[in-house]
Amino acid sequence: MLKRLALGLLTAWAAAGFLYEVNAAVAGYDGRADAIGGVPWRLGAPEPVAVERCVGAARETIPPGSAVAFTSPGDDPDHPDAAFKRWRWAAYLLPEDDVLQASDPSAARLAGYAIACGTAIHDPRVEPIQRLPDGWLYRVTRP
């Protein structure tokens, strides 16, 4: 009797796991996974692709080994850490450069360039160099 009960529970557990995985695969295939909350920060997702377009265009102008300040809008109440994730994606996409957050106090002292994705910088210490897809590339000047 116990063997049949254990075998039945194991079969039910395996069937539930299989159905869960099939549902997740189908949801990822037909787009339901993106509609069910959260921002998917994976390659090919809309948010990283937008950062890649912006940073990729700036990468051609910035010399390797430069310190770069990065900024993007951060006032999304649904995703408060979205600006942090955009900064991390920018650092991933610019591996030959030191990417700093523009809000970092040392960025004004160290950065030679600044990238603003989805926003603009209004500061007398920066001069615009190039219009990027959905952003700007700036040269940081020292007073």
Coordinates of C-alpha atoms in Angstrom, one line a residue:
M1 CA 0.0 0.0 0.0
L2 CA 2.8 2.5 0.9
K3 CA 4.7 1.6 -2.3
R4 CA 1.6 2.5 -4.4
L5 CA 1.1 5.7 -2.5
A6 CA 4.7 6.8 -2.8
L7 CA 4.7 5.9 -6.5
G8 CA 1.4 7.9 -7.0
L9 CA 2.9 10.9 -5.2
L10 CA 6.1 10.8 -7.2
T11 CA 4.1 10.5 -10.5
A12 CA 1.9 13.5 -9.5
W13 CA 5.0 15.5 -8.6
A14 CA 6.7 14.7 -11.9
A15 CA 3.6 15.5 -13.9
A16 CA 3.2 18.9 -12.1
G17 CA 6.8 19.8 -12.7
F18 CA 6.5 18.8 -16.4
L19 CA 3.3 20.9 -16.8
Y20 CA 5.0 23.9 -15.1
E21 CA 8.0 23.7 -17.4
V22 CA 5.8 23.4 -20.5
N23 CA 3.7 26.4 -19.4
A24 CA 6.8 28.5 -18.9
A25 CA 8.2 27.5 -22.3
V26 CA 4.9 28.3 -24.1
A27 CA 4.6 31.6 -22.2
G28 CA 8.1 32.5 -23.3
Y29 CA 7.4 31.5 -26.9
D30 CA 4.1 33.4 -27.4
G31 CA 5.1 36.6 -25.4
R32 CA 3.0 36.1 -22.3
A33 CA 6.1 36.0 -20.1
D34 CA 6.9 39.6 -21.0
A35 CA 3.4 40.7 -20.1
I36 CA 3.4 39.2 -16.7
G37 CA 5.3 41.9 -14.7
G38 CA 8.9 42.6 -14.2
V39 CA 11.4 43.9 -16.7
P40 CA 13.4 41.1 -18.3
W41 CA 17.0 42.2 -18.3
R42 CA 18.2 39.6 -20.7
L43 CA 19.9 40.0 -24.1
G44 CA 17.4 40.8 -26.7
A45 CA 14.9 42.4 -24.3
P46 CA 13.7 45.9 -25.2
E47 CA 15.5 47.7 -22.3
P48 CA 19.0 46.3 -22.9
V49 CA 18.6 46.7 -26.7
A50 CA 17.8 50.5 -26.1
V51 CA 20.9 50.9 -23.9
E52 CA 23.0 48.9 -26.5
R53 CA 21.9 51.3 -29.3
C54 CA 22.8 54.3 -27.3
V55 CA 26.1 53.0 -25.9
G56 CA 27.1 51.3 -29.1
A57 CA 27.0 54.5 -31.1
A58 CA 29.1 56.3 -28.4
R59 CA 31.6 53.4 -28.3
E60 CA 32.9 54.4 -31.7
T61 CA 33.9 57.8 -30.5
I62 CA 35.2 57.1 -27.0
P63 CA 38.8 56.0 -26.9
P64 CA 39.5 52.7 -25.1
G65 CA 40.6 53.1 -21.5
S66 CA 38.5 56.2 -20.9
A67 CA 36.5 57.0 -17.8
V68 CA 32.9 57.4 -18.8
A69 CA 30.0 58.8 -16.6
F70 CA 26.7 57.2 -17.5
T71 CA 23.2 58.5 -16.7
S72 CA 19.6 57.5 -17.6
P73 CA 16.2 58.3 -16.2
G74 CA 15.6 56.7 -12.8
D75 CA 12.2 57.9 -11.7
D76 CA 10.2 54.7 -12.7
P77 CA 8.1 53.9 -9.7
D78 CA 7.4 50.4 -11.0
H79 CA 11.1 49.6 -11.4
P80 CA 13.1 51.7 -8.9
D81 CA 16.4 49.8 -9.8
A82 CA 16.0 50.3 -13.6
A83 CA 18.6 53.1 -13.7
F84 CA 21.1 50.9 -11.8
K85 CA 20.5 48.1 -14.3
R86 CA 21.0 50.4 -17.3
W87 CA 24.3 51.5 -15.8
R88 CA 25.4 47.9 -15.3
W89 CA 24.4 47.1 -18.9
A90 CA 26.4 50.2 -20.1
A91 CA 29.5 48.9 -18.1
Y92 CA 28.9 45.4 -19.7
L93 CA 28.8 47.0 -23.2
L94 CA 31.9 49.1 -22.7
P95 CA 34.3 46.6 -21.3
E96 CA 37.4 48.6 -22.3
D97 CA 36.2 51.7 -20.4
D98 CA 35.6 52.5 -16.7
V99 CA 31.9 53.3 -16.5
L100 CA 30.8 55.4 -13.5
Q101 CA 27.4 56.5 -12.5
A102 CA 27.0 60.2 -13.1
S103 CA 25.6 60.6 -9.6
D104 CA 28.9 59.3 -8.2
P105 CA 30.8 62.2 -6.6
S106 CA 34.1 61.0 -8.2
A107 CA 32.6 61.0 -11.7
A108 CA 33.0 64.8 -12.1
R109 CA 36.7 64.4 -11.2
L110 CA 37.5 61.2 -13.2
A111 CA 35.3 61.1 -16.2
G112 CA 36.4 62.4 -19.6
Y113 CA 33.2 61.6 -21.3
A114 CA 29.5 61.3 -20.3
I115 CA 26.7 59.3 -21.9
A116 CA 23.1 60.2 -21.3
C117 CA 20.6 57.6 -22.5
G118 CA 17.0 58.6 -22.6
T119 CA 17.8 62.0 -21.1
A120 CA 20.1 65.0 -21.5
I121 CA 22.6 66.6 -19.2
H122 CA 22.3 70.3 -18.5
D123 CA 25.6 71.2 -16.8
P124 CA 28.1 73.8 -17.8
R125 CA 31.0 71.3 -17.2
V126 CA 29.9 69.1 -20.2
E127 CA 29.8 69.9 -23.9
P128 CA 27.8 67.9 -26.3
I129 CA 29.8 65.9 -28.9
Q130 CA 27.4 63.7 -30.6
R131 CA 23.7 62.9 -30.8
L132 CA 23.1 59.2 -30.0
P133 CA 20.0 57.1 -30.6
D134 CA 17.9 58.2 -27.7
G135 CA 20.6 60.1 -25.9
W136 CA 23.8 62.2 -26.1
L137 CA 27.5 61.8 -25.8
Y138 CA 29.3 64.6 -23.9
R139 CA 32.9 65.6 -23.3
V140 CA 33.5 66.6 -19.7
T141 CA 35.5 69.8 -19.3
R142 CA 37.3 70.9 -16.2
P143 CA 36.8 74.5 -15.0

